[in-house]
Coordinates of C-alpha atoms and ligand atoms in Angstrom, one line a residue:
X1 CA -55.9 -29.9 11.8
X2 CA -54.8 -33.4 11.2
X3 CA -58.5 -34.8 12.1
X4 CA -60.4 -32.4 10.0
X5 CA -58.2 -33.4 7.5
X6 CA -59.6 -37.4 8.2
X7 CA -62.9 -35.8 8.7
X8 CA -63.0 -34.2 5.5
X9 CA -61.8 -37.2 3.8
X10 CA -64.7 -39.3 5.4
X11 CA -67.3 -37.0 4.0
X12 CA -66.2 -37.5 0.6
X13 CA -65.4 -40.6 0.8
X14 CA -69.6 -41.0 1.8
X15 CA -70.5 -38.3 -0.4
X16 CA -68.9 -39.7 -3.5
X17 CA -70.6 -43.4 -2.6
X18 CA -73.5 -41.7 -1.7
X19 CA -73.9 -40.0 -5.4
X20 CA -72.6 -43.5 -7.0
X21 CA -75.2 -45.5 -5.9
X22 CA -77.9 -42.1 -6.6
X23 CA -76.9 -42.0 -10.0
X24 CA -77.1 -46.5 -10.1
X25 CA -80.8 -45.9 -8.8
X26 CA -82.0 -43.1 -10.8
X27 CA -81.1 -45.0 -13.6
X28 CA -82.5 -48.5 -12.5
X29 CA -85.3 -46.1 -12.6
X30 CA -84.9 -45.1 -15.8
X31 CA -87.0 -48.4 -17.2
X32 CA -90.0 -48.0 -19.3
X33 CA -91.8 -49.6 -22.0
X34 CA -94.8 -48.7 -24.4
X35 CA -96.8 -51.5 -26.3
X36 CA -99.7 -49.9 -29.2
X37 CA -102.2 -51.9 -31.4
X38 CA -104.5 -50.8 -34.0
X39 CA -106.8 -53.8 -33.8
X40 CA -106.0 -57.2 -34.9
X41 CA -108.1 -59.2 -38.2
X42 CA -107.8 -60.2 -41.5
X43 CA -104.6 -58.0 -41.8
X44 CA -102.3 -58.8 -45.3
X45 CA -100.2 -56.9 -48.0
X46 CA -101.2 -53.9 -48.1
X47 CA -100.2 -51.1 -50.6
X48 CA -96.9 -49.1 -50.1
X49 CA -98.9 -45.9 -49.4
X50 CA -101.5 -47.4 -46.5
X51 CA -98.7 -49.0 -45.0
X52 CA -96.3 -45.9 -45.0
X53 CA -99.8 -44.3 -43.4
X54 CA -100.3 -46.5 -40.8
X55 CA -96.2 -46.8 -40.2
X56 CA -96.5 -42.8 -39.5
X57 CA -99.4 -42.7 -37.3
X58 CA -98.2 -45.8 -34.7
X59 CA -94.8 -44.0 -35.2
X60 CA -96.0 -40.7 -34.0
X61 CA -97.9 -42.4 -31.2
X62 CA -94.6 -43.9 -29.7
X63 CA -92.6 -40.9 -30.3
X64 CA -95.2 -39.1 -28.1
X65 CA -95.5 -42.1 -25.5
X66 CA -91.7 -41.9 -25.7
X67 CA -91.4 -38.3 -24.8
X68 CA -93.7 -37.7 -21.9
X69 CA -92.2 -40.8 -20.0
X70 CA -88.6 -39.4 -20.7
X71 CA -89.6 -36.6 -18.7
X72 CA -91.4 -38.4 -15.7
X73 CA -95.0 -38.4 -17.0
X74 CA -97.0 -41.4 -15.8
X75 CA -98.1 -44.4 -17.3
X76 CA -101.7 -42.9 -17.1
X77 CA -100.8 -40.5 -19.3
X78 CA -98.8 -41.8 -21.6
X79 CA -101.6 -44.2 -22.2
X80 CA -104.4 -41.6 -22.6
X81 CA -101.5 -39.3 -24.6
X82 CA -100.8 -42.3 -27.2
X83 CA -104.4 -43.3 -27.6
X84 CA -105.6 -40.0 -28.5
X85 CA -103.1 -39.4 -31.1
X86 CA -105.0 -42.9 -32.5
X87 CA -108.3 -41.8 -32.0
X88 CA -107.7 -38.1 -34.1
X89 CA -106.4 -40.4 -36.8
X90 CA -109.3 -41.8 -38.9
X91 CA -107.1 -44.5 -40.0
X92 CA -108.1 -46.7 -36.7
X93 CA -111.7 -47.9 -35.7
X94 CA -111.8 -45.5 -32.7
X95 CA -112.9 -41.8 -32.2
X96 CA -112.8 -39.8 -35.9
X97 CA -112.8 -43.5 -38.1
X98 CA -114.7 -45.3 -36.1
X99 CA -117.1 -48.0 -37.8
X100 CA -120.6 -47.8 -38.2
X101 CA -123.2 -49.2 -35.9
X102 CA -127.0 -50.4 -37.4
X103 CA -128.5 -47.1 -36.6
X104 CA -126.1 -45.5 -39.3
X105 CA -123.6 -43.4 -36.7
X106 CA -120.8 -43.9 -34.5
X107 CA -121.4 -45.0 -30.8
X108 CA -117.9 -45.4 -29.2
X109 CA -116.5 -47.9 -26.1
X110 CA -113.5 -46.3 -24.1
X111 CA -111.4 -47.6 -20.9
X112 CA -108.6 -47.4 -18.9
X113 CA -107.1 -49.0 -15.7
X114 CA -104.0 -47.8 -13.4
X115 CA -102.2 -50.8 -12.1
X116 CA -100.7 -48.8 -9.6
X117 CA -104.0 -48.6 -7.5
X118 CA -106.3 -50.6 -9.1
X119 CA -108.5 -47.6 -10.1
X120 CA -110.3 -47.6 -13.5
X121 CA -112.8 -45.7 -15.6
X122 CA -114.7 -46.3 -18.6
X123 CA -117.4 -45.0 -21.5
X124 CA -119.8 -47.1 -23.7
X125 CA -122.0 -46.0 -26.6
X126 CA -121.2 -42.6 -26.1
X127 CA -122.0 -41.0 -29.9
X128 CA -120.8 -37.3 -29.2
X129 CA -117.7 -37.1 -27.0
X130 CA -114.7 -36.8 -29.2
X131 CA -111.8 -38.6 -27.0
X132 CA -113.3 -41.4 -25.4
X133 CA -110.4 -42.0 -23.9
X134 CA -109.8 -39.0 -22.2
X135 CA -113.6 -39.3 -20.7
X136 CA -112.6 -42.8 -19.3
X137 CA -110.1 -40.7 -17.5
X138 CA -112.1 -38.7 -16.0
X139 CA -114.6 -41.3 -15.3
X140 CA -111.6 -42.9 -13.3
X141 CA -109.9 -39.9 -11.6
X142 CA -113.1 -37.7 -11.0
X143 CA -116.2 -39.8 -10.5
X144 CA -116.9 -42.6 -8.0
X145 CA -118.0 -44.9 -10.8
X146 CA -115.9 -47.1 -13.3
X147 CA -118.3 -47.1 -16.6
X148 CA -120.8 -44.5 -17.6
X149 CA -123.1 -45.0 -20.6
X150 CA -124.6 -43.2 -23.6
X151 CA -126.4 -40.3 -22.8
X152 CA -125.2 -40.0 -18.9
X153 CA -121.4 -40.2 -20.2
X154 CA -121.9 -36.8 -22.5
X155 CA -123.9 -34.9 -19.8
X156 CA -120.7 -36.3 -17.5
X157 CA -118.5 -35.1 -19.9
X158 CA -119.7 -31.7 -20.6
X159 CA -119.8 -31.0 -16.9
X160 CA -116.0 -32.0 -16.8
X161 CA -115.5 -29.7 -20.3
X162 CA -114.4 -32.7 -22.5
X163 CA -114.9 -31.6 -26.4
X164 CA -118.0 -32.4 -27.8
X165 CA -118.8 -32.9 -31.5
X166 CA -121.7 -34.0 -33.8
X167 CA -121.3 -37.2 -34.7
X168 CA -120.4 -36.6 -38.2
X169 CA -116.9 -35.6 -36.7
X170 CA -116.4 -39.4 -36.5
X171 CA -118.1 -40.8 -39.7
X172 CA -116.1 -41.3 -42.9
X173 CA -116.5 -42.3 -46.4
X174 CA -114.4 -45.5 -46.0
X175 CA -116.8 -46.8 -42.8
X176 CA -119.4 -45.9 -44.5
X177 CA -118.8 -47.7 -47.6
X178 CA -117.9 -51.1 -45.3
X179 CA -121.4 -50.0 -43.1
X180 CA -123.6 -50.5 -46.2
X181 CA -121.7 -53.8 -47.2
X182 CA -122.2 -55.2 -43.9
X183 CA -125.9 -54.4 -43.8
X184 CA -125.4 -57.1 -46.6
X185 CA -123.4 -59.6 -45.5
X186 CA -121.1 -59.6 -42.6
X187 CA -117.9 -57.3 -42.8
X188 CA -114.2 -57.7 -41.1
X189 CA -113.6 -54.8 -39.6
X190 CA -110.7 -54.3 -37.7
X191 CA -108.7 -50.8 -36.3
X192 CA -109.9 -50.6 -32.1
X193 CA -106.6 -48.7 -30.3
X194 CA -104.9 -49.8 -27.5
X195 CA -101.7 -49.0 -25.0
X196 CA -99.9 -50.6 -22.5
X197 CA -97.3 -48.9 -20.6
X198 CA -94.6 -49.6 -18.0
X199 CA -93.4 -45.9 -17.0
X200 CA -90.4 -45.0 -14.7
X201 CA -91.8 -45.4 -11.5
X202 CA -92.7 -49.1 -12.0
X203 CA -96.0 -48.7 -12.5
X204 CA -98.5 -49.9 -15.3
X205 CA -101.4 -49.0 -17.2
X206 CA -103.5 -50.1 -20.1
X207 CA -105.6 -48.5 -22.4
X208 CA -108.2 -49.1 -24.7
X209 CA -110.8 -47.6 -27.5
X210 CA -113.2 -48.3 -29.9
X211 CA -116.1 -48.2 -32.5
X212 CA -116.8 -51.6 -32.0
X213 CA -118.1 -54.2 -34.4
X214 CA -119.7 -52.7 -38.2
X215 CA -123.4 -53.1 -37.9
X216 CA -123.7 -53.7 -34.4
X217 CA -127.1 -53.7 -33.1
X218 CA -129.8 -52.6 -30.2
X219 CA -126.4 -50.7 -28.4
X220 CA -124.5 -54.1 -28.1
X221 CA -121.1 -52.8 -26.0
X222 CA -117.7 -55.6 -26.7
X223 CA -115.3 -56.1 -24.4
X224 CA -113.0 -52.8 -24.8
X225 CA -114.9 -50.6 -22.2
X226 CA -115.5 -53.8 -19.7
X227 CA -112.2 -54.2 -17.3
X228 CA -111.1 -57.3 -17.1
X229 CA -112.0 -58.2 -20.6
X230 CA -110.4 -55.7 -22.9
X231 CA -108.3 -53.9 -20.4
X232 CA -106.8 -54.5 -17.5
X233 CA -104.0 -53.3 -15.2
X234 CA -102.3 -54.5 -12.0
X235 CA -98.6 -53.4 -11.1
X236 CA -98.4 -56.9 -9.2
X237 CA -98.3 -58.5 -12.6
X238 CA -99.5 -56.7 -15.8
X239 CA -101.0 -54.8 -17.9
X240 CA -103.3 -55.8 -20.9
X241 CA -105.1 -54.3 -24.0
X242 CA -107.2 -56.6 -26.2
X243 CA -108.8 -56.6 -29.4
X244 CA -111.0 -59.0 -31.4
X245 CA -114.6 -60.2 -31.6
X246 CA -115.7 -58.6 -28.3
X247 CA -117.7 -61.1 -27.4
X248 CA -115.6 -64.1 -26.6
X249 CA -113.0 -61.5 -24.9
X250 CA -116.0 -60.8 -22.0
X251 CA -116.6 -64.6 -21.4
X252 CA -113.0 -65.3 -21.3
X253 CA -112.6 -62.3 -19.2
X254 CA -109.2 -62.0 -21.2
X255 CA -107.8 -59.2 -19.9
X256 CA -107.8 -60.2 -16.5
X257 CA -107.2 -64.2 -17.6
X258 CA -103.7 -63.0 -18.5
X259 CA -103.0 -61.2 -15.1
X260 CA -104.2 -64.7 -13.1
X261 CA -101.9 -66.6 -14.9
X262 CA -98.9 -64.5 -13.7
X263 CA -99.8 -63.5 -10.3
X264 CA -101.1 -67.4 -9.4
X265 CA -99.6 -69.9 -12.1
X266 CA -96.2 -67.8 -12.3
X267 CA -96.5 -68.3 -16.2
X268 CA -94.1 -65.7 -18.1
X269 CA -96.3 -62.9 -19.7
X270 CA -95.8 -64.3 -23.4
X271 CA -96.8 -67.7 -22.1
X272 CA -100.1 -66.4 -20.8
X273 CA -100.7 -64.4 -23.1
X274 CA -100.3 -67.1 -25.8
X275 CA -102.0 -69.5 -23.7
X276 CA -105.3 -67.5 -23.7
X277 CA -104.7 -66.4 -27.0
X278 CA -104.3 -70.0 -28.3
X279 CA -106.0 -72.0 -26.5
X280 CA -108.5 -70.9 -24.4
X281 CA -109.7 -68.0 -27.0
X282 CA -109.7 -70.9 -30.0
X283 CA -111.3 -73.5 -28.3
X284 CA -114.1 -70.8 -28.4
X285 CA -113.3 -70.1 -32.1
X286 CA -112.7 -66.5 -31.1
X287 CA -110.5 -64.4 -33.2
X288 CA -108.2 -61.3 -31.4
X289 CA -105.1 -60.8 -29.8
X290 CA -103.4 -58.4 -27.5
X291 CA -100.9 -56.8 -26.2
X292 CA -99.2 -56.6 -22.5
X293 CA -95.9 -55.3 -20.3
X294 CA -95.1 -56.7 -17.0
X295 CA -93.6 -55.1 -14.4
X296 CA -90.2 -55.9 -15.5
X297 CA -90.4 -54.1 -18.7
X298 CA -91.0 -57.4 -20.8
X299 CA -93.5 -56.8 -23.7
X300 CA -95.9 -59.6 -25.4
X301 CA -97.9 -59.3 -27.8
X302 CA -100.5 -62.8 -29.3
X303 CA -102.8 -62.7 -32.1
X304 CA -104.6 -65.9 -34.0
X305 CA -106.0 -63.3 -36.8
X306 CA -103.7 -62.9 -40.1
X307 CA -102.1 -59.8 -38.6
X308 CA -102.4 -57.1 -35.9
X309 CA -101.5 -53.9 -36.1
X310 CA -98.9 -53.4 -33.6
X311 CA -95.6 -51.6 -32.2
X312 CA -93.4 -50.9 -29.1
X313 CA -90.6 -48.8 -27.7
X314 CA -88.4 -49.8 -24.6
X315 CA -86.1 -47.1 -22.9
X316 CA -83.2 -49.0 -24.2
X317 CA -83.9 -47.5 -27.7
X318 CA -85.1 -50.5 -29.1
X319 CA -88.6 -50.0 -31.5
X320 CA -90.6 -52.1 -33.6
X321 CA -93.5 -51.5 -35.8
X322 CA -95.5 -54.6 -37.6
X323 CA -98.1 -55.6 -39.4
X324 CA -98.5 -58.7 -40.3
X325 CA -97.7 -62.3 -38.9
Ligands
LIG1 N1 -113.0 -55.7 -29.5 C1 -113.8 -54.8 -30.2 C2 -115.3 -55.0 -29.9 O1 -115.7 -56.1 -29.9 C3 -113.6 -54.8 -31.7 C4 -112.2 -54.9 -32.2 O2 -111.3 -55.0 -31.4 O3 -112.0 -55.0 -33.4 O4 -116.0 -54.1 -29.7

């Protein structure tokens, strides 16, 4: 009697530890962290009612993010989650909203990484698929390929039974208008989407879509469907989303620049982010920034435009939505 007494005492005494340190790792577990941008450029005082606009929208997108990592989703898809809430919203240069290329329509650039495995997918000039995002998904989960073009994306696309839509599902008055200016004289256009995302199992993702540059020509393709430019993704260090003049993000490989300096230079993620944002991407005269998480949960985000369009929400509660410098 006396030793099952001791015996029983044992157990609890292991159970009780036992539960402790479950409930201290479950919680430890607990850590995410979301990081949005709606494209970064000549960004100032706006009016009450386009801020309160764009407020909503990036607010709705975190709220969403917020939710599906709450109750376990991956970073995967709070990324493709957050971005298509962005792309619906003709607010943002990406999906319906998207900016006009030469040829008068919309011809969109998609792609996302998983730092977990280092497995990506991405869409360019695709005119007809109405979530690029989500195809870049596919691309990455249920093809062998990273990046599928124009008309080989749709055909890829309607296989998988993605939505398709005319492309006058994209085009509004507002891009127009900027379109016909541009044909003119060059226009600042700004609004690409993008998403970082640290979720609770400690892995990362990134995120990133886009009309591209007003008045593009001859089906030119920036930096926001190329990995390692735009996006990029690697649980070993970070995860990235840029946006900016496409072209000096591929030949600074920006994306990716920001990774190297963590893994190998053991820079802090806002120092590498500002150090590619500041001085490699000026000494180019690029304009951009971008946005990144690390591993730990710490967020960054660099821009050397007049504002960027930008917001985050940690699983501590805090939450942040900005504008301007
Ligand atoms: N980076 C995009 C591109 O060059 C445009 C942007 O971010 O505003 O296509």
């Amino acid at each position: 009697m006396k030793h099952l007494k001791i015996f029983s005492i044992i157990i609890i005494f292991f159970l009780s530890g036992f539960t402790q340190n479950y409930n201290k790792l479950s919680k430890e577990k607990k850590t995410y962290a979301i990081v949005i941008h709606g494209g970064a450029g000549n960004i100032t005082k706006m009016t009450e009612e386009y801020e309160k606009a764009y407020y909503d929208k990036l607010n709705e997108a975190l709220i969403l993010g917020d939710s599906i990592l709450k109750n376990g989703g991956t970073a995967v898809d709070a990324v493709e989650q957050i971005i298509m809430v962005l792309e619906n919203s003709p607010l943002f240069n990406a999906g319906k909203g998207a900016v006009f290329s030469n040829r008068g329509i919309c011809e969109l650039d998609a792609s996302i990484m998983n730092g977990e495995n280092l497995t990506a997918g991405a869409v360019a000039g695709v005119t007809d698929i109405k979530n690029p995002i989500k195809a870049a998904r596919f691309v990455m989960e249920k093809s062998q390929h990273v990046m599928l073009t124009g008309s080989g994306a749709s055909e890829f696309a309607k296989l998988n039974g993605l939505e398709i839509v005319p492309n006058e599902y994209f085009q509004t008055e507002k891009r127009k208008k900027s379109w016909e200016k541009a044909v003119e004289n060059e226009a600042d256009a700004h609004g690409t989407v993008g998403c970082v995302v640290l979720d609770t199992y400690g892995n990362l993702a990134a995120g990133t879509s886009t009309g591209g540059l007003t008045n593009k020509k001859y089906g030119r393709v920036g930096d926001s469907p190329i990995i390692g430019a735009g996006t990029y993704a690697d649980n070993s260090s970070c995860a990235v989303s840029c946006t900016g003049t496409g072209e000096f993000f591929i030949r600074l490989a920006v994306a990716h620049e920001v990774s190297a300096l963590i893994k190998y230079k053991k820079l802090s993620l806002q120092e590498a982010a500002d150090f590619v944002i500041h001085n490699e991407l000026e000494k180019l005269k690029g304009d951009g920034g971008l946005i990144a998480v690390d591993n730990k949960g710490n967020i960054a985000f660099s821009f050397n435009t007049e504002g960027m369009f930008r917001g985050y929400l940690k699983s501590d509660g805090k939450k942040e939505i900005l504008f301007y410098k």
